[in-house]
């Protein structure tokens, strides 16, 4: 296979980074994966680096000389001011570290729907645009680390002459462990614990999320959009929403998930029943399950992120995105959300993450 170029995937151990790195490698790119742990999918050269350390990054990336950079990493802090400092700074440090080589021609930045909904500490508060969200909506007045990341990207692109793309994903369905925003793995762990305890599979979220139309983003589809933007001028110097292209209601999908795991289920009733409370103290139960079934990850907090799934399913507003800008520009990728969910369930099972 002809070498298509050199790609650097930042956050190569994450739920999106793994998909992006695999796709670039499969498509003939010499692919490097940057992470603190040094992990990377097969066929990807790992690079160890800390995004808080610009000098260390400059040294670690000196020989990488990428044509394309896909940025999929983030770090959560207690306040949005700290999120801005850490995550905006990380983009700035990375691009500054790559600047001396002068090889970068495109940078793809993953953000998300907090662009439209606001940051964690002001999430879904105040006046927001109507759904579905469109890329032309003005920024919200609240400080937001996504905006800080974009501004660092735009400033570096102006200085260095590379093109850019921003990819605004919804809740991501994908394959990874040890990830802080992983709904499929979280629901798999929850269902497994319900089966172990003989308890029903209870929807943890709000009445609005139970009944409203929503959408999600398949990690592999996001990877395809990033690759398209890196190689097609129609995808460059633009921000795009990225979702599967279909819509669904949790009241439709939830019973199907329960049936797949052989569970009785309960929908919304009177008030949310968050997973963080329902699963408090479940760590020992998970360790027992992991030992009995020889699972690869005995630590529950590396499989399930209760807080993130509670946040997504607990929202009191309808959330979905418009994909017309991306389609009109020529990206026609899509996924069947139900099929994608159960495909990932089987990948977790085959990898012995769940029994």
mmCIF file of C-alpha atoms in Angstrom:
data_model
loop_
_atom_site.group_PDB
_atom_site.id
_atom_site.type_symbol
_atom_site.label_atom_id
_atom_site.label_comp_id
_atom_site.label_asym_id
_atom_site.label_seq_id
_atom_site.Cartn_x
_atom_site.Cartn_y
_atom_site.Cartn_z
ATOM 1 C CA UNK A 1 0.000 0.000 0.000
ATOM 2 C CA UNK A 2 1.295 3.467 -0.920
ATOM 3 C CA UNK A 3 2.103 5.690 2.055
ATOM 4 C CA UNK A 4 -0.685 8.279 2.121
ATOM 5 C CA UNK A 5 1.229 10.603 4.455
ATOM 6 C CA UNK A 6 2.094 10.986 8.115
ATOM 7 C CA UNK A 7 -0.661 11.388 10.699
ATOM 8 C CA UNK A 8 -0.490 12.197 14.404
ATOM 9 C CA UNK A 9 -3.492 11.244 16.561
ATOM 10 C CA UNK A 10 -3.559 13.035 19.910
ATOM 11 C CA UNK A 11 -5.339 10.978 22.552
ATOM 12 C CA UNK A 12 -4.770 7.646 20.819
ATOM 13 C CA UNK A 13 -6.000 5.571 23.777
ATOM 14 C CA UNK A 14 -9.388 7.296 23.949
ATOM 15 C CA UNK A 15 -12.771 6.250 22.649
ATOM 16 C CA UNK A 16 -12.385 8.442 19.533
ATOM 17 C CA UNK A 17 -8.597 8.466 19.261
ATOM 18 C CA UNK A 18 -8.439 4.690 18.897
ATOM 19 C CA UNK A 19 -10.916 4.773 16.012
ATOM 20 C CA UNK A 20 -9.134 7.646 14.288
ATOM 21 C CA UNK A 21 -5.701 6.048 14.641
ATOM 22 C CA UNK A 22 -6.936 2.685 13.341
ATOM 23 C CA UNK A 23 -8.609 4.277 10.322
ATOM 24 C CA UNK A 24 -5.603 6.355 9.292
ATOM 25 C CA UNK A 25 -3.322 3.318 9.621
ATOM 26 C CA UNK A 26 -5.727 1.126 7.627
ATOM 27 C CA UNK A 27 -5.844 3.762 4.890
ATOM 28 C CA UNK A 28 -2.081 3.669 4.413
ATOM 29 C CA UNK A 29 -0.957 6.545 6.597
ATOM 30 C CA UNK A 30 2.176 6.282 8.692
ATOM 31 C CA UNK A 31 0.336 6.888 11.943
ATOM 32 C CA UNK A 32 1.601 8.000 15.347
ATOM 33 C CA UNK A 33 -0.477 7.961 18.522
ATOM 34 C CA UNK A 34 0.294 10.461 21.278
ATOM 35 C CA UNK A 35 -0.762 9.687 24.843
ATOM 36 C CA UNK A 36 0.580 9.917 28.369
ATOM 37 C CA UNK A 37 0.563 6.132 28.719
ATOM 38 C CA UNK A 38 2.198 5.328 25.397
ATOM 39 C CA UNK A 39 -0.722 3.178 24.298
ATOM 40 C CA UNK A 40 -1.849 2.917 20.683
ATOM 41 C CA UNK A 41 -3.803 0.498 18.458
ATOM 42 C CA UNK A 42 -2.006 -2.120 16.365
ATOM 43 C CA UNK A 43 -0.229 -0.588 13.389
ATOM 44 C CA UNK A 44 0.186 2.766 15.137
ATOM 45 C CA UNK A 45 3.525 3.978 16.507
ATOM 46 C CA UNK A 46 3.093 5.116 20.125
ATOM 47 C CA UNK A 47 4.538 8.426 21.294
ATOM 48 C CA UNK A 48 4.652 9.265 25.011
ATOM 49 C CA UNK A 49 3.949 12.886 25.822
ATOM 50 C CA UNK A 50 2.202 15.185 28.274
ATOM 51 C CA UNK A 51 0.126 17.970 26.718
ATOM 52 C CA UNK A 52 0.905 20.187 29.710
ATOM 53 C CA UNK A 53 4.636 20.052 28.924
ATOM 54 C CA UNK A 54 5.455 21.977 25.738
ATOM 55 C CA UNK A 55 9.209 21.383 25.983
ATOM 56 C CA UNK A 56 8.673 17.665 26.476
ATOM 57 C CA UNK A 57 6.255 17.560 23.543
ATOM 58 C CA UNK A 58 8.727 19.324 21.291
ATOM 59 C CA UNK A 59 11.316 16.668 22.086
ATOM 60 C CA UNK A 60 8.896 13.725 21.826
ATOM 61 C CA UNK A 61 7.490 14.865 18.472
ATOM 62 C CA UNK A 62 10.725 16.054 16.861
ATOM 63 C CA UNK A 63 10.922 13.127 14.435
ATOM 64 C CA UNK A 64 7.194 12.657 13.824
ATOM 65 C CA UNK A 65 6.813 15.516 11.316
ATOM 66 C CA UNK A 66 3.095 14.912 10.617
ATOM 67 C CA UNK A 67 1.142 16.141 7.616
ATOM 68 C CA UNK A 68 -2.160 15.772 9.456
ATOM 69 C CA UNK A 69 -3.005 16.071 13.151
ATOM 70 C CA UNK A 70 -6.226 14.705 14.682
ATOM 71 C CA UNK A 71 -6.788 16.103 18.176
ATOM 72 C CA UNK A 72 -9.188 13.996 20.299
ATOM 73 C CA UNK A 73 -7.923 14.530 23.875
ATOM 74 C CA UNK A 74 -9.272 16.503 26.819
ATOM 75 C CA UNK A 75 -8.842 16.734 30.590
ATOM 76 C CA UNK A 76 -11.689 17.474 32.994
ATOM 77 C CA UNK A 77 -11.180 19.971 35.805
ATOM 78 C CA UNK A 78 -13.476 21.202 38.576
ATOM 79 C CA UNK A 79 -14.214 24.642 37.072
ATOM 80 C CA UNK A 80 -14.583 25.927 33.545
ATOM 81 C CA UNK A 81 -11.783 28.430 34.158
ATOM 82 C CA UNK A 82 -9.501 25.491 34.918
ATOM 83 C CA UNK A 83 -10.860 23.559 31.915
ATOM 84 C CA UNK A 84 -10.001 26.519 29.692
ATOM 85 C CA UNK A 85 -6.507 26.847 31.143
ATOM 86 C CA UNK A 86 -5.697 23.147 30.817
ATOM 87 C CA UNK A 87 -7.448 22.250 27.545
ATOM 88 C CA UNK A 88 -6.840 25.484 25.693
ATOM 89 C CA UNK A 89 -3.245 25.298 26.850
ATOM 90 C CA UNK A 90 -2.924 21.713 25.636
ATOM 91 C CA UNK A 91 -3.866 22.674 22.062
ATOM 92 C CA UNK A 92 -1.491 25.631 22.210
ATOM 93 C CA UNK A 93 1.390 23.490 23.520
ATOM 94 C CA UNK A 94 0.877 20.778 20.931
ATOM 95 C CA UNK A 95 0.744 23.116 17.944
ATOM 96 C CA UNK A 96 3.728 25.097 19.203
ATOM 97 C CA UNK A 97 5.697 21.859 19.564
ATOM 98 C CA UNK A 98 4.936 20.956 15.934
ATOM 99 C CA UNK A 99 5.621 24.422 14.566
ATOM 100 C CA UNK A 100 9.436 24.169 14.144
ATOM 101 C CA UNK A 101 9.159 21.264 11.670
ATOM 102 C CA UNK A 102 6.671 23.172 9.523
ATOM 103 C CA UNK A 103 5.143 20.005 8.079
ATOM 104 C CA UNK A 104 1.548 20.264 9.301
ATOM 105 C CA UNK A 105 -0.962 20.950 6.532
ATOM 106 C CA UNK A 106 -4.236 20.126 8.336
ATOM 107 C CA UNK A 107 -5.436 19.897 11.952
ATOM 108 C CA UNK A 108 -8.771 18.271 12.871
ATOM 109 C CA UNK A 109 -10.076 19.199 16.326
ATOM 110 C CA UNK A 110 -12.799 17.195 18.084
ATOM 111 C CA UNK A 111 -15.120 19.182 20.334
ATOM 112 C CA UNK A 112 -18.793 18.519 21.081
ATOM 113 C CA UNK A 113 -22.280 19.796 21.692
ATOM 114 C CA UNK A 114 -21.281 21.810 24.753
ATOM 115 C CA UNK A 115 -20.464 24.307 22.021
ATOM 116 C CA UNK A 116 -24.249 24.841 21.853
ATOM 117 C CA UNK A 117 -25.247 23.747 25.365
ATOM 118 C CA UNK A 118 -22.645 25.529 27.463
ATOM 119 C CA UNK A 119 -19.945 24.232 29.836
ATOM 120 C CA UNK A 120 -20.504 21.792 32.698
ATOM 121 C CA UNK A 121 -21.065 24.519 35.301
ATOM 122 C CA UNK A 122 -23.647 26.332 33.132
ATOM 123 C CA UNK A 123 -24.858 23.328 31.161
ATOM 124 C CA UNK A 124 -28.158 23.775 29.291
ATOM 125 C CA UNK A 125 -28.851 26.999 31.202
ATOM 126 C CA UNK A 126 -29.884 30.351 29.800
ATOM 127 C CA UNK A 127 -30.924 30.973 26.215
ATOM 128 C CA UNK A 128 -29.803 28.382 23.677
ATOM 129 C CA UNK A 129 -30.573 27.844 19.994
ATOM 130 C CA UNK A 130 -33.457 25.586 19.038
ATOM 131 C CA UNK A 131 -32.710 22.014 18.056
ATOM 132 C CA UNK A 132 -31.457 20.683 15.797
ATOM 133 C CA UNK A 133 -28.234 22.613 16.410
ATOM 134 C CA UNK A 134 -26.616 24.269 13.378
ATOM 135 C CA UNK A 135 -22.960 25.135 12.924
ATOM 136 C CA UNK A 136 -23.720 28.794 12.165
ATOM 137 C CA UNK A 137 -25.144 29.432 15.666
ATOM 138 C CA UNK A 138 -23.322 32.166 17.594
ATOM 139 C CA UNK A 139 -21.178 31.193 20.543
ATOM 140 C CA UNK A 140 -22.900 31.337 23.919
ATOM 141 C CA UNK A 141 -21.812 34.138 26.268
ATOM 142 C CA UNK A 142 -20.462 31.769 28.961
ATOM 143 C CA UNK A 143 -16.731 30.892 28.992
ATOM 144 C CA UNK A 144 -16.205 27.515 27.321
ATOM 145 C CA UNK A 145 -13.056 25.449 26.871
ATOM 146 C CA UNK A 146 -14.213 24.391 23.395
ATOM 147 C CA UNK A 147 -14.093 28.029 22.331
ATOM 148 C CA UNK A 148 -10.615 28.370 23.832
ATOM 149 C CA UNK A 149 -9.440 25.304 21.911
ATOM 150 C CA UNK A 150 -10.899 26.659 18.672
ATOM 151 C CA UNK A 151 -9.214 30.020 19.194
ATOM 152 C CA UNK A 152 -5.827 28.372 19.720
ATOM 153 C CA UNK A 153 -6.380 26.341 16.550
ATOM 154 C CA UNK A 154 -7.395 29.365 14.482
ATOM 155 C CA UNK A 155 -4.455 31.432 15.696
ATOM 156 C CA UNK A 156 -1.914 28.716 14.891
ATOM 157 C CA UNK A 157 -3.487 28.083 11.474
ATOM 158 C CA UNK A 158 -3.219 31.792 10.653
ATOM 159 C CA UNK A 159 0.468 31.841 11.654
ATOM 160 C CA UNK A 160 1.482 28.587 10.015
ATOM 161 C CA UNK A 161 -0.759 28.336 6.964
ATOM 162 C CA UNK A 162 -2.390 24.971 7.597
ATOM 163 C CA UNK A 163 -6.082 24.198 7.099
ATOM 164 C CA UNK A 164 -8.320 23.097 9.956
ATOM 165 C CA UNK A 165 -11.607 21.400 10.746
ATOM 166 C CA UNK A 166 -13.694 21.260 13.918
ATOM 167 C CA UNK A 167 -15.861 18.208 14.614
ATOM 168 C CA UNK A 168 -18.763 18.719 17.036
ATOM 169 C CA UNK A 169 -19.794 15.256 18.205
ATOM 170 C CA UNK A 170 -22.776 14.251 20.302
ATOM 171 C CA UNK A 171 -22.603 11.353 22.800
ATOM 172 C CA UNK A 172 -20.019 8.974 21.355
ATOM 173 C CA UNK A 173 -20.625 5.251 20.939
ATOM 174 C CA UNK A 174 -17.295 3.466 20.596
ATOM 175 C CA UNK A 175 -14.810 0.946 21.910
ATOM 176 C CA UNK A 176 -12.397 1.869 24.724
ATOM 177 C CA UNK A 177 -11.835 1.315 28.420
ATOM 178 C CA UNK A 178 -10.493 3.747 30.980
ATOM 179 C CA UNK A 179 -12.387 6.509 29.203
ATOM 180 C CA UNK A 180 -14.375 9.188 30.988
ATOM 181 C CA UNK A 181 -17.134 9.548 28.383
ATOM 182 C CA UNK A 182 -18.151 6.068 27.328
ATOM 183 C CA UNK A 183 -21.883 5.363 27.311
ATOM 184 C CA UNK A 184 -21.882 1.933 25.647
ATOM 185 C CA UNK A 185 -19.356 0.475 28.096
ATOM 186 C CA UNK A 186 -21.195 2.140 30.983
ATOM 187 C CA UNK A 187 -24.549 0.637 30.000
ATOM 188 C CA UNK A 188 -22.901 -2.746 29.425
ATOM 189 C CA UNK A 189 -21.433 -2.657 32.934
ATOM 190 C CA UNK A 190 -24.752 -1.503 34.392
ATOM 191 C CA UNK A 191 -26.670 -4.290 32.648
ATOM 192 C CA UNK A 192 -24.112 -6.871 33.770
ATOM 193 C CA UNK A 193 -24.427 -5.751 37.409
ATOM 194 C CA UNK A 194 -28.245 -5.753 37.171
ATOM 195 C CA UNK A 195 -28.123 -9.325 35.906
ATOM 196 C CA UNK A 196 -25.739 -10.317 38.708
ATOM 197 C CA UNK A 197 -27.986 -8.750 41.342
ATOM 198 C CA UNK A 198 -31.283 -9.829 39.806
ATOM 199 C CA UNK A 199 -32.519 -6.242 39.581
ATOM 200 C CA UNK A 200 -34.353 -4.547 36.695
ATOM 201 C CA UNK A 201 -32.590 -2.405 34.103
ATOM 202 C CA UNK A 202 -33.882 1.003 35.208
ATOM 203 C CA UNK A 203 -33.656 4.036 32.930
ATOM 204 C CA UNK A 204 -31.686 6.542 35.018
ATOM 205 C CA UNK A 205 -32.526 9.768 33.221
ATOM 206 C CA UNK A 206 -35.166 12.436 32.803
ATOM 207 C CA UNK A 207 -38.652 12.242 31.362
ATOM 208 C CA UNK A 208 -37.491 14.549 28.570
ATOM 209 C CA UNK A 209 -34.691 12.207 27.509
ATOM 210 C CA UNK A 210 -36.950 9.155 27.783
ATOM 211 C CA UNK A 211 -39.527 10.637 25.422
ATOM 212 C CA UNK A 212 -37.619 13.066 23.184
ATOM 213 C CA UNK A 213 -35.911 12.464 19.874
ATOM 214 C CA UNK A 214 -32.117 12.385 20.125
ATOM 215 C CA UNK A 215 -29.043 11.300 18.181
ATOM 216 C CA UNK A 216 -25.526 10.016 18.912
ATOM 217 C CA UNK A 217 -22.136 9.785 17.201
ATOM 218 C CA UNK A 218 -20.383 6.567 16.250
ATOM 219 C CA UNK A 219 -16.632 6.900 16.928
ATOM 220 C CA UNK A 220 -15.773 5.202 13.646
ATOM 221 C CA UNK A 221 -18.002 7.639 11.746
ATOM 222 C CA UNK A 222 -16.281 10.583 13.430
ATOM 223 C CA UNK A 223 -12.950 9.108 12.353
ATOM 224 C CA UNK A 224 -14.215 8.935 8.766
ATOM 225 C CA UNK A 225 -15.246 12.602 8.858
ATOM 226 C CA UNK A 226 -11.832 13.626 10.212
ATOM 227 C CA UNK A 227 -10.069 11.724 7.423
ATOM 228 C CA UNK A 228 -12.392 13.272 4.829
ATOM 229 C CA UNK A 229 -11.672 16.789 6.091
ATOM 230 C CA UNK A 230 -7.938 16.106 6.017
ATOM 231 C CA UNK A 231 -8.053 15.029 2.373
ATOM 232 C CA UNK A 232 -10.928 16.935 0.739
ATOM 233 C CA UNK A 233 -10.805 20.744 0.321
ATOM 234 C CA UNK A 234 -14.585 20.895 0.826
ATOM 235 C CA UNK A 235 -14.047 19.815 4.428
ATOM 236 C CA UNK A 236 -11.345 22.316 5.294
ATOM 237 C CA UNK A 237 -11.508 25.538 7.297
ATOM 238 C CA UNK A 238 -14.986 24.582 8.474
ATOM 239 C CA UNK A 239 -16.745 23.382 11.619
ATOM 240 C CA UNK A 240 -19.075 20.397 11.207
ATOM 241 C CA UNK A 241 -21.554 18.604 13.394
ATOM 242 C CA UNK A 242 -21.087 14.858 13.337
ATOM 243 C CA UNK A 243 -23.869 12.448 14.282
ATOM 244 C CA UNK A 244 -25.029 9.138 12.878
ATOM 245 C CA UNK A 245 -27.717 10.647 10.674
ATOM 246 C CA UNK A 246 -30.662 8.876 12.271
ATOM 247 C CA UNK A 247 -32.675 9.721 15.368
ATOM 248 C CA UNK A 248 -34.265 7.606 18.089
ATOM 249 C CA UNK A 249 -36.001 7.753 21.462
ATOM 250 C CA UNK A 250 -34.581 6.028 24.522
ATOM 251 C CA UNK A 251 -38.037 4.623 25.288
ATOM 252 C CA UNK A 252 -37.597 2.660 22.022
ATOM 253 C CA UNK A 253 -33.961 1.553 22.473
ATOM 254 C CA UNK A 254 -33.917 0.882 26.226
ATOM 255 C CA UNK A 255 -36.189 -2.212 26.136
ATOM 256 C CA UNK A 256 -34.063 -3.646 23.314
ATOM 257 C CA UNK A 257 -30.895 -3.255 25.375
ATOM 258 C CA UNK A 258 -32.630 -4.936 28.319
ATOM 259 C CA UNK A 259 -33.784 -7.821 26.130
ATOM 260 C CA UNK A 260 -30.262 -8.303 24.757
ATOM 261 C CA UNK A 261 -28.958 -8.791 28.314
ATOM 262 C CA UNK A 262 -31.955 -10.858 29.410
ATOM 263 C CA UNK A 263 -33.247 -8.259 31.863
ATOM 264 C CA UNK A 264 -36.571 -6.880 32.963
ATOM 265 C CA UNK A 265 -36.621 -3.119 32.493
ATOM 266 C CA UNK A 266 -38.224 0.022 33.874
ATOM 267 C CA UNK A 267 -38.615 3.323 32.058
ATOM 268 C CA UNK A 268 -38.897 6.800 33.458
ATOM 269 C CA UNK A 269 -41.177 6.969 36.487
ATOM 270 C CA UNK A 270 -41.765 10.137 38.540
ATOM 271 C CA UNK A 271 -38.116 11.294 38.734
ATOM 272 C CA UNK A 272 -34.635 10.449 37.433
ATOM 273 C CA UNK A 273 -32.872 7.557 39.168
ATOM 274 C CA UNK A 274 -29.181 8.343 38.524
ATOM 275 C CA UNK A 275 -26.595 5.622 38.072
ATOM 276 C CA UNK A 276 -24.102 7.311 40.388
ATOM 277 C CA UNK A 277 -26.448 6.608 43.300
ATOM 278 C CA UNK A 278 -27.791 3.277 42.073
ATOM 279 C CA UNK A 279 -24.292 1.891 41.412
ATOM 280 C CA UNK A 280 -22.590 3.314 44.512
ATOM 281 C CA UNK A 281 -20.595 0.526 46.129
ATOM 282 C CA UNK A 282 -20.790 -1.784 43.083
ATOM 283 C CA UNK A 283 -17.013 -2.044 42.740
ATOM 284 C CA UNK A 284 -16.743 -5.294 44.689
ATOM 285 C CA UNK A 285 -19.593 -6.830 42.714
ATOM 286 C CA UNK A 286 -17.747 -5.990 39.502
ATOM 287 C CA UNK A 287 -14.487 -7.489 40.796
ATOM 288 C CA UNK A 288 -16.315 -10.726 41.585
ATOM 289 C CA UNK A 289 -17.837 -10.773 38.091
ATOM 290 C CA UNK A 290 -14.461 -10.032 36.526
ATOM 291 C CA UNK A 291 -12.734 -12.817 38.451
ATOM 292 C CA UNK A 292 -15.407 -15.376 37.704
ATOM 293 C CA UNK A 293 -15.478 -14.599 33.981
ATOM 294 C CA UNK A 294 -11.778 -13.800 33.588
ATOM 295 C CA UNK A 295 -12.469 -10.256 32.402
ATOM 296 C CA UNK A 296 -9.593 -7.989 31.405
ATOM 297 C CA UNK A 297 -10.605 -5.033 33.586
ATOM 298 C CA UNK A 298 -11.493 -5.697 37.238
ATOM 299 C CA UNK A 299 -11.744 -2.001 38.153
ATOM 300 C CA UNK A 300 -15.260 -0.723 37.526
ATOM 301 C CA UNK A 301 -14.245 2.930 37.183
ATOM 302 C CA UNK A 302 -12.171 2.016 34.107
ATOM 303 C CA UNK A 303 -15.234 0.544 32.399
ATOM 304 C CA UNK A 304 -18.174 2.680 33.547
ATOM 305 C CA UNK A 305 -18.492 6.470 33.783
ATOM 306 C CA UNK A 306 -21.750 6.883 35.710
ATOM 307 C CA UNK A 307 -21.475 10.684 35.901
ATOM 308 C CA UNK A 308 -21.222 11.086 32.141
ATOM 309 C CA UNK A 309 -24.155 8.820 31.298
ATOM 310 C CA UNK A 310 -26.227 10.465 34.044
ATOM 311 C CA UNK A 311 -25.432 13.849 32.511
ATOM 312 C CA UNK A 312 -26.460 12.801 29.014
ATOM 313 C CA UNK A 313 -29.601 10.926 30.031
ATOM 314 C CA UNK A 314 -30.596 13.427 32.708
ATOM 315 C CA UNK A 315 -30.872 16.486 30.471
ATOM 316 C CA UNK A 316 -34.155 18.363 30.583
ATOM 317 C CA UNK A 317 -33.981 19.525 26.973
ATOM 318 C CA UNK A 318 -34.144 17.819 23.604
ATOM 319 C CA UNK A 319 -30.684 17.483 22.053
ATOM 320 C CA UNK A 320 -29.959 16.638 18.431
ATOM 321 C CA UNK A 321 -27.907 18.101 15.611
ATOM 322 C CA UNK A 322 -28.334 19.105 11.990
ATOM 323 C CA UNK A 323 -26.056 17.260 9.539
ATOM 324 C CA UNK A 324 -26.924 19.157 6.355
ATOM 325 C CA UNK A 325 -23.754 21.260 6.240
ATOM 326 C CA UNK A 326 -21.578 18.155 6.238
ATOM 327 C CA UNK A 327 -23.752 16.363 3.675
ATOM 328 C CA UNK A 328 -23.902 19.382 1.387
ATOM 329 C CA UNK A 329 -20.098 19.588 1.490
ATOM 330 C CA UNK A 330 -19.810 15.966 0.357
ATOM 331 C CA UNK A 331 -19.483 13.820 3.487
ATOM 332 C CA UNK A 332 -22.257 11.244 3.238
ATOM 333 C CA UNK A 333 -21.205 8.770 5.924
ATOM 334 C CA UNK A 334 -23.877 7.510 8.308
ATOM 335 C CA UNK A 335 -24.596 4.782 10.848
ATOM 336 C CA UNK A 336 -27.609 2.833 12.081
ATOM 337 C CA UNK A 337 -27.516 3.708 15.787
ATOM 338 C CA UNK A 338 -29.206 0.553 17.038
ATOM 339 C CA UNK A 339 -26.865 -1.677 15.024
ATOM 340 C CA UNK A 340 -23.836 0.350 16.115
ATOM 341 C CA UNK A 341 -24.768 -0.009 19.782
ATOM 342 C CA UNK A 342 -25.030 -3.780 19.638
ATOM 343 C CA UNK A 343 -21.928 -4.100 17.438
ATOM 344 C CA UNK A 344 -19.949 -2.377 20.192
ATOM 345 C CA UNK A 345 -21.567 -4.575 22.840
ATOM 346 C CA UNK A 346 -20.272 -7.626 20.978
ATOM 347 C CA UNK A 347 -16.811 -6.069 20.648
ATOM 348 C CA UNK A 348 -16.714 -5.550 24.416
ATOM 349 C CA UNK A 349 -17.815 -9.133 24.923
ATOM 350 C CA UNK A 350 -15.290 -10.541 22.459
ATOM 351 C CA UNK A 351 -12.522 -8.541 24.163
ATOM 352 C CA UNK A 352 -13.604 -9.861 27.601
ATOM 353 C CA UNK A 353 -14.506 -6.446 28.935
ATOM 354 C CA UNK A 354 -17.965 -7.829 29.776
ATOM 355 C CA UNK A 355 -19.022 -11.464 30.182
#
